[in-house]
Amino acid sequence: MEEGKKVLKVALVGNPNSGKTSLFNQLTGLQQKVGNFPGVTVEKKVGTVKLNGQATIELIDFPGTYSFYPTSRDEKIVVQTFVDPSSSDYPDAFVYVADLTKLEKHLLFLTQIRDLGLPILLALNMADLAEQSEITIDTEKLSEKLGLPVCLISSRSGKGVVEFKEQLIALTQGTIAVPDSNTSFYRISQEEARLSSELQADFPDHNAYQRILLAHHYEWLPFLGKPQKQLIATKVEETGFNDLQLQVRETMQRFDNFTPTIRSAVGSTKQAQNTFSERLDAILTHRVFGPIIFFLLMLLVFQAIFQWATFPMDFIEWSFGTVTSWVKGTFPAGWLTNLVADGLLAGLGGILVFIPQIAILFFLIALLEEVGYMARAAFMFDRLMQVFGLNGRSMIALISGGACAIPAIMSTRTIANWKERLITILVTPFISCSARIPVYTALIAFAVPSKYFFGGLFNLQGLAFMGLYLLGIAAALLAALVFKWILKSNDSSLLMLELPEYRFPVFRNVGLTVWEKVRSFTVEAGKIILIISLVLWGLSSYGPGQKMDLALQEALQTAETQQLDQTTTDDLIAAKQIEASYAGHLGKFLEPAIEPLGFDWKIGIALVTSFAAREVFVSTMAIIYSIGSQEDEFSIQQRMAAEVNPDTGEKVYNQATSWSLLLFYVFAMQCMATLAVVKRETNSWKWPIIQFFFMTALAYLSSFAVYQWLA
């Protein structure tokens, strides 16, 4: 690369399940950032690759794509980027990743990329699996036939990556030539040649093949203005350009031309037999045993979330309690000390304590994804999903919703049918996400006793934890069934899914996924929690007029009359002042509406703050119950357990109230960020408004029913 030239921008492309993202992780490590493609909510990963101090490249991991004729929104992003040379993500070169064990299926898109006229480096992935399957390949012959450099790699084990990086250095130095256009695997038709020629004056920066792609996709390409679309439409009509017929012609001709090349370079010394994946699929995707195994796997996941996280959670609670006590004992009494101890530390401690459970959830889901099981879940439940107006790919979105509804909703772009995609978007928030984990964990202890059975293998609270998830799934499916009857569409349903081979997980990829998701959760939730904690501390510490002072005097007078000790006096002062504060007034305003659900005004405050993020419920309780109290080593659960209704003398968090609150959090749409994403994905406020009201109504009625039944 010439001195002073900008960092080379390289697009990492390939079919889904080619190991592309594994290679991206191998090359970039933690030097990654996640963002969106310009103007859309499709996620992209950008990483920096430093090549032995000789060069640096910016690597963009594009969504998996089968061809330039897209069937999903993710594929459309790839098309619109590569047919627009002015795009900010338009690359200087390509790295194409193909699965060596399925080369015939993976090279159609390569031959199309080849015709864009940019340098390409082909990485044949799964070299280790190919060796186990006794697949042989003549890389020199394949390189000669394709007209581009070829590298054998294993993105899982790292085999061949050093040699691959040497080719990347050659790419930056400009020594890898652009593939010869005269050896294209597609011979354009007369109609295409004429149309490309007539569009050249208006699109001089596009090459011949890009102008043909413009003609195929001009109706939906967002970077084209209305005059440009009208121009292309006119040229298409004048030249007799038949979109569908020419797509079929191109696809068949490319396969006819590159298939002999592959067969001449790739062979196998092993006789055909059922692979390990096929033998395993006979059990794991069996119509009877498959769903049972899936259910047992999910049961183990939720038991693990509840059991494995106990020690680290206890340690985090103890650490925050110790630090809070130290702050209050070391620094002079005053508003700043209280702000740090009762506002900042109480708020952050109330959420960070649940990071172990969130990390375990992401770890296990990523593990199932790595071994290839999640794609089977989509395939296995496709027929069932169709009954509820969904798609097999909806299963992936629903499972992903167990981590966070936002990326789960964004993943629905792979569903081609509009109705199935919309229904999936509308019902996904019913799936209990990781933000609900803190709420469930805090409340289950009050609703269900901690009992063990089957030799201590299963815990009753863990089963209740899973039951809440199952309840959310049931609500999602029933809501989907209702929307199936209401929404009308003539689009046909289609599931296009390639089942990857079962592979031993790459723990580097699992670790990076957990790190990225937990970091994102902590940082994004942390910003919200920090702001809300400070605001809530202010609302809880101050009140209108002289009401806070009057509350203090009343508490001191009561303590003197009843001869209360110092700890009880502090708690009484805290209770009186929180009731007199601005937060107390807000809670009192809401109390008449939520009292039939068994909620008091303090819970009302938490319900309001939870609309910013559900997990804020616990930090809100931590702040409300910690202000004025000196027993900072107590956990939030202990504080909530000790809370007593001053009028009745009964525990606030009894079984009826706890179950009522749990059901409210299972069903309610309490996430502004999710509503914003639904608006962007549907391009309308209509659907998020409908979603908010029907979920909130269901939450209210369910909580009312269970409280009135148990109370």
XYZ file of C-alpha atoms in Angstrom, residues 443 587 590-607 617 645 652-665 668 670 699-700 702-704 706-708:
46
model
C -39.026 -12.025 44.223
C -45.893 6.643 44.478
C -50.117 5.847 41.561
C -51.199 3.805 44.580
C -54.987 3.823 43.948
C -54.445 2.286 40.490
C -52.059 -0.455 41.647
C -53.480 -1.217 45.090
C -55.869 -3.893 43.663
C -52.723 -5.733 42.500
C -51.291 -5.794 46.022
C -48.716 -3.081 45.293
C -47.941 -0.175 47.601
C -46.637 3.259 46.646
C -42.986 2.151 46.948
C -43.538 -0.596 44.377
C -45.293 2.036 42.252
C -42.063 4.058 42.118
C -40.180 0.967 40.947
C -42.785 0.244 38.252
C -36.542 -2.392 39.712
C -47.172 -2.688 55.940
C -45.337 -6.348 52.148
C -43.738 -9.090 50.059
C -46.057 -11.946 50.961
C -46.803 -14.779 48.552
C -49.791 -13.044 46.931
C -47.987 -9.744 46.278
C -44.817 -11.479 45.106
C -46.662 -13.657 42.566
C -48.686 -10.644 41.422
C -45.508 -8.641 40.865
C -43.777 -11.541 39.114
C -46.669 -11.933 36.669
C -46.671 -8.201 35.999
C -42.997 -8.349 35.025
C -45.594 -6.027 30.835
C -41.339 -2.274 30.359
C -49.963 -7.726 32.808
C -52.485 -5.731 34.855
C -53.062 -11.221 35.263
C -51.629 -9.558 38.370
C -55.117 -8.562 39.540
C -53.555 -13.869 40.909
C -53.503 -11.379 43.799
C -57.238 -11.590 44.377
